[in-house]
GROMACS .gro file of C-alpha atoms in nm:
model
  434
    1MET     CA    1  -2.057   2.005  -0.294
    2ALA     CA    2  -1.860   2.327  -0.255
    3LEU     CA    3  -1.488   2.259  -0.266
    4PRO     CA    4  -1.237   2.494  -0.101
    5GLY     CA    5  -1.093   2.718  -0.369
    6ALA     CA    6  -1.109   2.755  -0.745
    7ARG     CA    7  -0.783   2.564  -0.793
    8ALA     CA    8  -0.930   2.259  -0.620
    9ARG     CA    9  -1.249   2.285  -0.825
   10GLY     CA   10  -1.039   2.309  -1.140
   11TRP     CA   11  -0.820   2.011  -1.049
   12ALA     CA   12  -1.115   1.798  -0.940
   13ALA     CA   13  -1.301   1.880  -1.263
   14ALA     CA   14  -0.993   1.791  -1.469
   15ALA     CA   15  -0.957   1.468  -1.272
   16ARG     CA   16  -1.319   1.372  -1.343
   17ALA     CA   17  -1.270   1.448  -1.713
   18ALA     CA   18  -0.955   1.231  -1.715
   19GLN     CA   19  -1.149   0.951  -1.549
   20ARG     CA   20  -1.416   0.971  -1.820
   21ARG     CA   21  -1.145   0.953  -2.088
   22ARG     CA   22  -0.997   0.643  -1.923
   23ARG     CA   23  -1.334   0.470  -1.942
   24VAL     CA   24  -1.356   0.545  -2.314
   25GLU     CA   25  -0.993   0.494  -2.416
   26GLY     CA   26  -0.887   0.227  -2.164
   27ALA     CA   27  -0.594   0.217  -1.924
   28GLY     CA   28  -0.252   0.342  -2.016
   29GLY     CA   29  -0.040   0.652  -2.019
   30SER     CA   30   0.291   0.793  -2.126
   31PRO     CA   31   0.600   0.774  -1.905
   32SER     CA   32   0.660   1.065  -1.670
   33PRO     CA   33   0.906   1.319  -1.816
   34GLU     CA   34   1.061   1.414  -1.482
   35PRO     CA   35   1.368   1.224  -1.350
   36ALA     CA   36   1.287   0.956  -1.090
   37GLY     CA   37   1.430   1.167  -0.808
   38ARG     CA   38   1.170   1.436  -0.873
   39ARG     CA   39   0.873   1.198  -0.869
   40ALA     CA   40   0.701   1.043  -0.570
   41ALA     CA   41   0.382   0.895  -0.434
   42LEU     CA   42   0.205   1.056  -0.138
   43TYR     CA   43   0.052   0.868   0.155
   44VAL     CA   44  -0.192   1.056   0.383
   45HIS     CA   45  -0.270   0.900   0.722
   46TRP     CA   46  -0.606   0.970   0.885
   47PRO     CA   47  -0.559   0.832   1.239
   48TYR     CA   48  -0.917   0.812   1.363
   49CYS     CA   49  -1.162   0.520   1.375
   50GLU     CA   50  -1.509   0.458   1.516
   51LYS     CA   51  -1.372   0.160   1.711
   52ARG     CA   52  -1.062  -0.056   1.723
   53CYS     CA   53  -1.090  -0.389   1.543
   54SER     CA   54  -0.979  -0.692   1.741
   55TYR     CA   55  -0.687  -0.774   1.508
   56CYS     CA   56  -0.554  -0.425   1.433
   57ASN     CA   57  -0.238  -0.267   1.576
   58PHE     CA   58  -0.213   0.024   1.331
   59ASN     CA   59  -0.164   0.378   1.456
   60LYS     CA   60  -0.527   0.472   1.517
   61TYR     CA   61  -0.730   0.650   1.781
   62ILE     CA   62  -1.092   0.650   1.897
   63PRO     CA   63  -1.160   1.019   1.967
   64ARG     CA   64  -1.439   1.183   2.164
   65GLY     CA   65  -1.437   1.459   1.907
   66VAL     CA   66  -1.212   1.547   1.614
   67GLU     CA   67  -1.104   1.904   1.546
   68GLU     CA   68  -1.110   1.840   1.175
   69ALA     CA   69  -1.032   2.197   1.074
   70ALA     CA   70  -0.706   2.181   1.272
   71MET     CA   71  -0.622   1.834   1.135
   72GLN     CA   72  -0.694   1.950   0.780
   73LYS     CA   73  -0.473   2.256   0.819
   74CYS     CA   74  -0.185   2.044   0.953
   75LEU     CA   75  -0.215   1.784   0.676
   76VAL     CA   76  -0.202   2.063   0.418
   77THR     CA   77   0.098   2.227   0.587
   78GLU     CA   78   0.293   1.903   0.620
   79ALA     CA   79   0.224   1.806   0.259
   80GLN     CA   80   0.356   2.141   0.137
   81THR     CA   81   0.662   2.126   0.366
   82LEU     CA   82   0.768   1.773   0.271
   83LEU     CA   83   0.714   1.839  -0.099
   84ARG     CA   84   0.950   2.137  -0.072
   85LEU     CA   85   1.204   1.946   0.140
   86SER     CA   86   1.207   1.655  -0.104
   87GLY     CA   87   1.223   1.863  -0.419
   88VAL     CA   88   0.950   1.641  -0.566
   89GLN     CA   89   0.799   1.807  -0.872
   90ARG     CA   90   0.545   1.544  -0.974
   91VAL     CA   91   0.314   1.342  -0.747
   92GLU     CA   92   0.225   1.018  -0.924
   93SER     CA   93  -0.044   0.896  -0.683
   94VAL     CA   94  -0.213   0.983  -0.354
   95PHE     CA   95  -0.339   0.728  -0.103
   96PHE     CA   96  -0.561   0.822   0.192
   97GLY     CA   97  -0.518   0.545   0.451
   98GLY     CA   98  -0.570   0.500   0.820
   99GLY     CA   99  -0.743   0.464   1.050
  100THR     CA  100  -1.065   0.516   0.862
  101PRO     CA  101  -1.018   0.804   0.615
  102SER     CA  102  -1.375   0.767   0.491
  103LEU     CA  103  -1.471   0.924   0.828
  104ALA     CA  104  -1.293   1.243   0.722
  105SER     CA  105  -1.483   1.516   0.542
  106PRO     CA  106  -1.457   1.523   0.161
  107HIS     CA  107  -1.353   1.888   0.215
  108THR     CA  108  -1.037   1.765   0.393
  109VAL     CA  109  -0.953   1.534   0.102
  110ALA     CA  110  -1.009   1.821  -0.143
  111ALA     CA  111  -0.792   2.058   0.063
  112VAL     CA  112  -0.498   1.814   0.066
  113LEU     CA  113  -0.525   1.753  -0.308
  114GLU     CA  114  -0.543   2.128  -0.370
  115ALA     CA  115  -0.228   2.181  -0.163
  116VAL     CA  116  -0.045   1.911  -0.358
  117ALA     CA  117  -0.157   2.058  -0.691
  118GLN     CA  118  -0.037   2.403  -0.584
  119THR     CA  119   0.305   2.282  -0.461
  120ALA     CA  120   0.389   2.020  -0.724
  121HIS     CA  121   0.241   1.880  -1.045
  122LEU     CA  122  -0.051   1.648  -0.971
  123PRO     CA  123  -0.165   1.514  -1.310
  124ALA     CA  124  -0.539   1.502  -1.364
  125ASP     CA  125  -0.518   1.126  -1.423
  126SER     CA  126  -0.319   1.050  -1.106
  127GLU     CA  127  -0.451   0.759  -0.903
  128VAL     CA  128  -0.617   0.895  -0.586
  129THR     CA  129  -0.725   0.614  -0.354
  130LEU     CA  130  -0.937   0.633  -0.040
  131GLU     CA  131  -0.968   0.347   0.209
  132ALA     CA  132  -1.332   0.305   0.310
  133ASN     CA  133  -1.530   0.100   0.559
  134PRO     CA  134  -1.879  -0.008   0.452
  135THR     CA  135  -2.059   0.153   0.748
  136SER     CA  136  -1.894   0.494   0.702
  137THR     CA  137  -1.955   0.543   0.331
  138PRO     CA  138  -2.315   0.558   0.205
  139GLY     CA  139  -2.352   0.625  -0.166
  140SER     CA  140  -2.402   0.999  -0.125
  141ARG     CA  141  -2.078   1.030   0.069
  142LEU     CA  142  -1.888   0.824  -0.187
  143ALA     CA  143  -2.011   1.062  -0.456
  144GLU     CA  144  -1.882   1.358  -0.252
  145PHE     CA  145  -1.539   1.196  -0.226
  146GLY     CA  146  -1.548   1.151  -0.603
  147ALA     CA  147  -1.625   1.521  -0.646
  148ALA     CA  148  -1.330   1.600  -0.418
  149GLY     CA  149  -1.089   1.416  -0.651
  150VAL     CA  150  -1.089   1.053  -0.531
  151ASN     CA  151  -1.098   0.814  -0.827
  152ARG     CA  152  -1.026   0.478  -0.662
  153LEU     CA  153  -1.163   0.305  -0.351
  154SER     CA  154  -1.013   0.036  -0.130
  155ILE     CA  155  -1.292  -0.125   0.074
  156GLY     CA  156  -1.208  -0.309   0.397
  157LEU     CA  157  -1.460  -0.586   0.345
  158GLN     CA  158  -1.245  -0.857   0.520
  159SER     CA  159  -1.512  -1.133   0.528
  160LEU     CA  160  -1.858  -1.226   0.398
  161ASP     CA  161  -1.935  -1.426   0.713
  162ASN     CA  162  -2.113  -1.231   0.987
  163THR     CA  163  -1.969  -1.450   1.264
  164GLU     CA  164  -1.617  -1.381   1.138
  165LEU     CA  165  -1.692  -1.010   1.108
  166ARG     CA  166  -1.799  -1.001   1.474
  167LEU     CA  167  -1.484  -1.193   1.570
  168LEU     CA  168  -1.275  -0.932   1.388
  169GLY     CA  169  -1.461  -0.650   1.561
  170ARG     CA  170  -1.593  -0.505   1.237
  171THR     CA  171  -1.893  -0.272   1.252
  172HIS     CA  172  -2.052  -0.388   0.926
  173SER     CA  173  -2.240  -0.696   0.816
  174ALA     CA  174  -2.189  -0.895   0.497
  175CYS     CA  175  -2.500  -0.727   0.352
  176ASP     CA  176  -2.357  -0.384   0.438
  177ALA     CA  177  -2.034  -0.476   0.261
  178LEU     CA  178  -2.202  -0.596  -0.059
  179ARG     CA  179  -2.433  -0.293  -0.065
  180THR     CA  180  -2.138  -0.054  -0.033
  181LEU     CA  181  -1.940  -0.250  -0.292
  182ALA     CA  182  -2.225  -0.228  -0.544
  183GLU     CA  183  -2.258   0.148  -0.493
  184ALA     CA  184  -1.880   0.195  -0.516
  185ARG     CA  185  -1.865   0.007  -0.846
  186ARG     CA  186  -2.148   0.220  -0.984
  187LEU     CA  187  -1.962   0.541  -0.896
  188PHE     CA  188  -1.603   0.422  -0.964
  189PRO     CA  189  -1.631   0.149  -1.231
  190GLY     CA  190  -1.313  -0.052  -1.269
  191ARG     CA  191  -1.150   0.136  -0.979
  192VAL     CA  192  -1.265  -0.052  -0.666
  193SER     CA  193  -1.043  -0.285  -0.461
  194VAL     CA  194  -1.160  -0.516  -0.181
  195ASP     CA  195  -0.973  -0.695   0.099
  196LEU     CA  196  -1.046  -1.052   0.206
  197MET     CA  197  -0.876  -1.210   0.509
  198LEU     CA  198  -0.775  -1.573   0.552
  199GLY     CA  199  -0.629  -1.785   0.830
  200LEU     CA  200  -0.869  -1.676   1.106
  201PRO     CA  201  -0.909  -1.887   1.422
  202ALA     CA  202  -1.126  -2.195   1.348
  203GLN     CA  203  -1.167  -2.090   0.983
  204GLN     CA  204  -1.199  -2.381   0.739
  205VAL     CA  205  -1.090  -2.405   0.377
  206GLY     CA  206  -1.423  -2.494   0.216
  207PRO     CA  207  -1.637  -2.215   0.366
  208TRP     CA  208  -1.363  -1.959   0.299
  209LEU     CA  209  -1.340  -2.063  -0.066
  210GLY     CA  210  -1.718  -2.026  -0.079
  211GLN     CA  211  -1.679  -1.666   0.038
  212LEU     CA  212  -1.420  -1.601  -0.232
  213GLN     CA  213  -1.642  -1.751  -0.501
  214GLU     CA  214  -1.935  -1.539  -0.379
  215LEU     CA  215  -1.718  -1.227  -0.379
  216LEU     CA  216  -1.624  -1.290  -0.743
  217HIS     CA  217  -1.991  -1.234  -0.835
  218HIS     CA  218  -1.976  -0.885  -0.681
  219CYS     CA  219  -1.619  -0.756  -0.692
  220ASP     CA  220  -1.445  -0.527  -0.937
  221ASP     CA  221  -1.101  -0.583  -1.093
  222HIS     CA  222  -0.874  -0.569  -0.788
  223LEU     CA  223  -0.870  -0.797  -0.486
  224SER     CA  224  -0.625  -0.845  -0.198
  225LEU     CA  225  -0.592  -1.166   0.004
  226TYR     CA  226  -0.441  -1.106   0.347
  227GLN     CA  227  -0.350  -1.372   0.599
  228LEU     CA  228  -0.434  -1.277   0.957
  229SER     CA  229  -0.127  -1.179   1.156
  230LEU     CA  230  -0.178  -1.203   1.533
  231GLU     CA  231  -0.021  -0.886   1.667
  232ARG     CA  232   0.080  -0.845   2.029
  233GLY     CA  233  -0.138  -0.590   2.205
  234THR     CA  234  -0.455  -0.670   2.010
  235ALA     CA  235  -0.770  -0.825   2.158
  236LEU     CA  236  -0.749  -1.122   1.920
  237PHE     CA  237  -0.390  -1.196   2.023
  238ALA     CA  238  -0.494  -1.194   2.390
  239GLN     CA  239  -0.789  -1.427   2.325
  240VAL     CA  240  -0.566  -1.680   2.151
  241GLN     CA  241  -0.298  -1.656   2.422
  242GLN     CA  242  -0.560  -1.713   2.692
  243GLY     CA  243  -0.704  -2.015   2.510
  244VAL     CA  244  -1.041  -1.848   2.448
  245LEU     CA  245  -0.986  -1.894   2.075
  246PRO     CA  246  -0.782  -2.159   1.894
  247ALA     CA  247  -0.460  -2.049   1.730
  248PRO     CA  248  -0.490  -2.015   1.352
  249ASP     CA  249  -0.368  -2.325   1.169
  250PRO     CA  250  -0.079  -2.225   0.934
  251GLU     CA  251  -0.127  -2.536   0.718
  252LEU     CA  252  -0.493  -2.454   0.660
  253ALA     CA  253  -0.403  -2.092   0.590
  254ALA     CA  254  -0.146  -2.205   0.332
  255GLU     CA  255  -0.406  -2.426   0.165
  256MET     CA  256  -0.657  -2.138   0.156
  257TYR     CA  257  -0.397  -1.915  -0.003
  258GLN     CA  258  -0.289  -2.164  -0.268
  259ARG     CA  259  -0.643  -2.261  -0.361
  260GLY     CA  260  -0.752  -1.898  -0.354
  261ARG     CA  261  -0.472  -1.813  -0.598
  262ALA     CA  262  -0.597  -2.084  -0.833
  263VAL     CA  263  -0.956  -1.957  -0.814
  264LEU     CA  264  -0.849  -1.602  -0.894
  265ARG     CA  265  -0.622  -1.713  -1.175
  266GLU     CA  266  -0.914  -1.904  -1.328
  267ALA     CA  267  -1.125  -1.587  -1.298
  268GLY     CA  268  -0.872  -1.391  -1.503
  269PHE     CA  269  -0.679  -1.219  -1.224
  270ARG     CA  270  -0.305  -1.164  -1.244
  271GLN     CA  271  -0.121  -1.213  -0.915
  272TYR     CA  272   0.110  -0.917  -0.954
  273GLU     CA  273   0.223  -0.920  -0.589
  274VAL     CA  274   0.216  -1.177  -0.309
  275SER     CA  275  -0.120  -1.056  -0.172
  276ASN     CA  276  -0.260  -0.855  -0.464
  277PHE     CA  277  -0.454  -0.964  -0.770
  278ALA     CA  278  -0.581  -0.757  -1.063
  279ARG     CA  279  -0.746  -0.804  -1.401
  280ASN     CA  280  -0.805  -0.567  -1.691
  281GLY     CA  281  -0.489  -0.377  -1.597
  282ALA     CA  282  -0.631  -0.254  -1.263
  283LEU     CA  283  -0.302  -0.268  -1.069
  284SER     CA  284  -0.257  -0.024  -0.782
  285THR     CA  285  -0.001   0.223  -0.914
  286HIS     CA  286   0.049   0.365  -0.564
  287ASN     CA  287   0.144   0.030  -0.412
  288TRP     CA  288   0.355  -0.048  -0.717
  289THR     CA  289   0.568   0.254  -0.627
  290TYR     CA  290   0.639   0.091  -0.289
  291TRP     CA  291   0.733  -0.244  -0.443
  292GLN     CA  292   0.958  -0.077  -0.700
  293CYS     CA  293   1.137   0.107  -0.419
  294GLY     CA  294   1.024   0.443  -0.550
  295GLN     CA  295   1.011   0.759  -0.342
  296TYR     CA  296   0.705   0.825  -0.132
  297LEU     CA  297   0.616   1.096   0.117
  298GLY     CA  298   0.415   1.011   0.427
  299ILE     CA  299   0.208   1.280   0.597
  300GLY     CA  300  -0.014   1.255   0.903
  301PRO     CA  301   0.038   1.098   1.248
  302GLY     CA  302   0.263   0.792   1.231
  303ALA     CA  303   0.300   0.800   0.852
  304HIS     CA  304   0.615   0.651   0.697
  305GLY     CA  305   0.809   0.787   0.401
  306ARG     CA  306   1.117   0.719   0.189
  307PHE     CA  307   1.272   1.009   0.000
  308MET     CA  308   1.593   1.199  -0.061
  309PRO     CA  309   1.590   1.547   0.098
  310GLN     CA  310   1.721   1.823  -0.128
  311GLY     CA  311   1.992   2.076  -0.042
  312ALA     CA  312   2.297   2.066   0.186
  313GLY     CA  313   2.465   1.829  -0.059
  314SER     CA  314   2.248   1.534   0.049
  315HIS     CA  315   2.250   1.231  -0.182
  316THR     CA  316   2.110   0.980   0.067
  317ARG     CA  317   1.758   0.849   0.085
  318GLU     CA  318   1.601   0.869   0.429
  319ALA     CA  319   1.341   0.655   0.603
  320ARG     CA  320   1.109   0.892   0.788
  321ILE     CA  321   0.842   0.836   1.052
  322GLN     CA  322   0.603   1.108   1.163
  323THR     CA  323   0.507   1.158   1.528
  324LEU     CA  324   0.247   0.901   1.630
  325GLU     CA  325   0.007   1.088   1.861
  326PRO     CA  326  -0.227   1.323   1.670
  327ASP     CA  327  -0.218   1.605   1.928
  328ASN     CA  328   0.162   1.602   1.952
  329TRP     CA  329   0.193   1.571   1.575
  330MET     CA  330  -0.028   1.876   1.522
  331LYS     CA  331   0.176   2.081   1.771
  332GLU     CA  332   0.498   1.993   1.588
  333VAL     CA  333   0.348   2.072   1.247
  334MET     CA  334   0.232   2.412   1.371
  335MET     CA  335   0.578   2.482   1.516
  336PHE     CA  336   0.807   2.339   1.247
  337GLY     CA  337   0.592   2.284   0.937
  338HIS     CA  338   0.613   1.904   0.971
  339GLY     CA  339   0.595   1.640   1.243
  340THR     CA  340   0.885   1.415   1.149
  341ARG     CA  341   0.989   1.228   1.464
  342LYS     CA  342   1.255   0.996   1.319
  343ARG     CA  343   1.495   1.024   1.026
  344VAL     CA  344   1.718   0.729   0.934
  345PRO     CA  345   1.964   0.765   0.643
  346LEU     CA  346   1.966   0.448   0.433
  347GLY     CA  347   2.308   0.315   0.345
  348ARG     CA  348   2.382   0.155   0.010
  349LEU     CA  349   2.333  -0.202   0.137
  350GLU     CA  350   2.015  -0.110   0.324
  351LEU     CA  351   1.868   0.041   0.009
  352LEU     CA  352   1.962  -0.263  -0.200
  353GLU     CA  353   1.807  -0.492   0.065
  354GLU     CA  354   1.482  -0.301   0.022
  355VAL     CA  355   1.505  -0.332  -0.357
  356LEU     CA  356   1.537  -0.710  -0.313
  357ALA     CA  357   1.280  -0.759  -0.040
  358LEU     CA  358   1.014  -0.555  -0.219
  359GLY     CA  359   1.092  -0.656  -0.576
  360LEU     CA  360   1.077  -1.028  -0.499
  361ARG     CA  361   0.718  -0.980  -0.381
  362THR     CA  362   0.613  -0.902  -0.738
  363ASP     CA  363   0.558  -1.128  -1.034
  364VAL     CA  364   0.817  -0.944  -1.244
  365GLY     CA  365   1.092  -0.973  -0.983
  366ILE     CA  366   1.384  -0.734  -1.022
  367THR     CA  367   1.490  -0.662  -1.378
  368HIS     CA  368   1.850  -0.581  -1.459
  369GLN     CA  369   1.741  -0.236  -1.576
  370HIS     CA  370   1.562  -0.168  -1.248
  371TRP     CA  371   1.854  -0.300  -1.040
  372GLN     CA  372   2.098  -0.068  -1.214
  373GLN     CA  373   1.896   0.237  -1.111
  374PHE     CA  374   2.020   0.160  -0.758
  375GLU     CA  375   2.347  -0.027  -0.829
  376PRO     CA  376   2.499   0.079  -1.164
  377GLN     CA  377   2.840  -0.082  -1.102
  378LEU     CA  378   2.745  -0.447  -1.047
  379THR     CA  379   2.487  -0.654  -1.235
  380LEU     CA  380   2.255  -0.901  -1.069
  381CYS     CA  381   2.466  -1.187  -1.206
  382ASP     CA  382   2.784  -1.025  -1.068
  383VAL     CA  383   2.633  -1.016  -0.720
  384PHE     CA  384   2.436  -1.340  -0.706
  385GLY     CA  385   2.555  -1.562  -0.991
  386ALA     CA  386   2.813  -1.767  -0.799
  387ASN     CA  387   2.636  -1.780  -0.461
  388LYS     CA  388   2.579  -2.131  -0.320
  389GLU     CA  389   2.241  -2.056  -0.158
  390VAL     CA  390   2.118  -1.891  -0.478
  391GLN     CA  391   2.228  -2.194  -0.683
  392GLU     CA  392   2.032  -2.424  -0.453
  393LEU     CA  393   1.719  -2.215  -0.496
  394LEU     CA  394   1.767  -2.217  -0.873
  395GLU     CA  395   1.793  -2.598  -0.869
  396GLN     CA  396   1.479  -2.626  -0.654
  397GLY     CA  397   1.284  -2.408  -0.896
  398LEU     CA  398   1.219  -2.144  -0.630
  399LEU     CA  399   1.425  -1.870  -0.796
  400GLN     CA  400   1.490  -1.747  -1.146
  401LEU     CA  401   1.811  -1.566  -1.241
  402ASP     CA  402   1.883  -1.500  -1.607
  403HIS     CA  403   1.976  -1.220  -1.845
  404ARG     CA  404   1.641  -1.048  -1.783
  405CYS     CA  405   1.578  -1.050  -1.409
  406VAL     CA  406   1.588  -1.223  -1.074
  407GLY     CA  407   1.258  -1.333  -0.922
  408GLY     CA  408   1.084  -1.584  -0.699
  409CYS     CA  409   0.928  -1.849  -0.922
  410GLN     CA  410   0.661  -1.933  -0.665
  411ALA     CA  411   0.509  -1.724  -0.389
  412GLU     CA  412   0.611  -1.981  -0.129
  413GLY     CA  413   0.974  -1.938  -0.236
  414ALA     CA  414   0.981  -1.560  -0.192
  415GLU     CA  415   1.096  -1.563   0.171
  416ALA     CA  416   1.374  -1.813   0.106
  417SER     CA  417   1.481  -1.619  -0.202
  418GLN     CA  418   1.496  -1.292  -0.008
  419GLY     CA  419   1.704  -1.452   0.266
  420ALA     CA  420   1.955  -1.609   0.029
  421LEU     CA  421   1.989  -1.298  -0.187
  422THR     CA  422   2.034  -1.071   0.114
  423THR     CA  423   2.304  -1.304   0.248
  424ALA     CA  424   2.479  -1.297  -0.088
  425LEU     CA  425   2.453  -0.919  -0.104
  426HIS     CA  426   2.648  -0.885   0.221
  427ARG     CA  427   2.910  -1.146   0.131
  428PRO     CA  428   3.240  -0.995   0.003
  429ARG     CA  429   3.298  -1.058  -0.367
  430ARG     CA  430   3.637  -1.139  -0.519
  431SER     CA  431   3.758  -0.913  -0.798
  432GLU     CA  432   3.950  -1.033  -1.102
  433LYS     CA  433   4.269  -0.904  -0.941
  434ASP     CA  434   4.235  -1.126  -0.626
   0.00000   0.00000   0.00000
């Protein structure tokens, strides 16, 4: 496959060589030398799909025809603009999401990666993930994405039951999914993630556990369990509201989740986040950036980002949202270099709330060292040690607070822990002088 430009060919070749070294030497790497403020992850949103799934309310569009050359040019321009605005010097990971980014041309993926490598440092061993649907990624196309620089795949498998797949509006069958998964593992060994949904209408625990056990015979080292969320405006939501389908049973969903966790633990998977499981060190470094409240840039229609703009004396992180509609987004990118529709400065408490809400989703919680990157004046014990709600959670075994970290001891306690800690964060604290 001919990639656009010698720089892209050079980066992609270096990336493939780095991937070969990882297979020989194993996972690992040295810490990044740049300060945290100069590092970020990059999310790239491809907004187009073949059809809209019955449960999905993401920002996606079913086009009659895609002007991919124009979309590619705008993605490249926006990536370069936001990298300059943020002052980011090192991109730790790139994630192509959507939509269905596996419908994009591998040339578009290569062009974005080339632009990133020209504007900032994109290490050859950076994690570059592409979301893929089974029906849009035959083996030959997966190989082309690999040549373009992709080194990790996230496959939207969702179910191994054809009736459930039809209910969800998926375009693939269970056989399609397993065929694509086998080809992906051949091309990207140890670097393939799959999604499995739970809590569907009329879904039962036993058959769902059977699907999970079957998937363990075929999957790689990363798996995500997602509970169905009925979103207003989706076809599935309407069917449940109208009584065409039964409402999902939350008690059954909870049982699926707990028993699924046990199955995966027995199979050697570490539950490193509420919905995400990995073995052999195959954690998603891109998603880990989110959960550690790191900086990330979002490019493409409707993409979200969190970063601190450089210049003009700014020391405040901003939450950014790009314009939703692809045509309007492209017009803004061509006029201004980026299509940012909304910028919200995050205050100190808002940022600390995010540190708590995201960190408590992980199995390591929030370490004192990590907390002090965002709040150097007050320790975790200073803020939460004397709080009544926190003490109750400690007594119930739903929260841990010690000299190392604060964390939810059980996944079912994460929401209660977040609520109590956020309440304590806002409560005025008495100083020694009071």
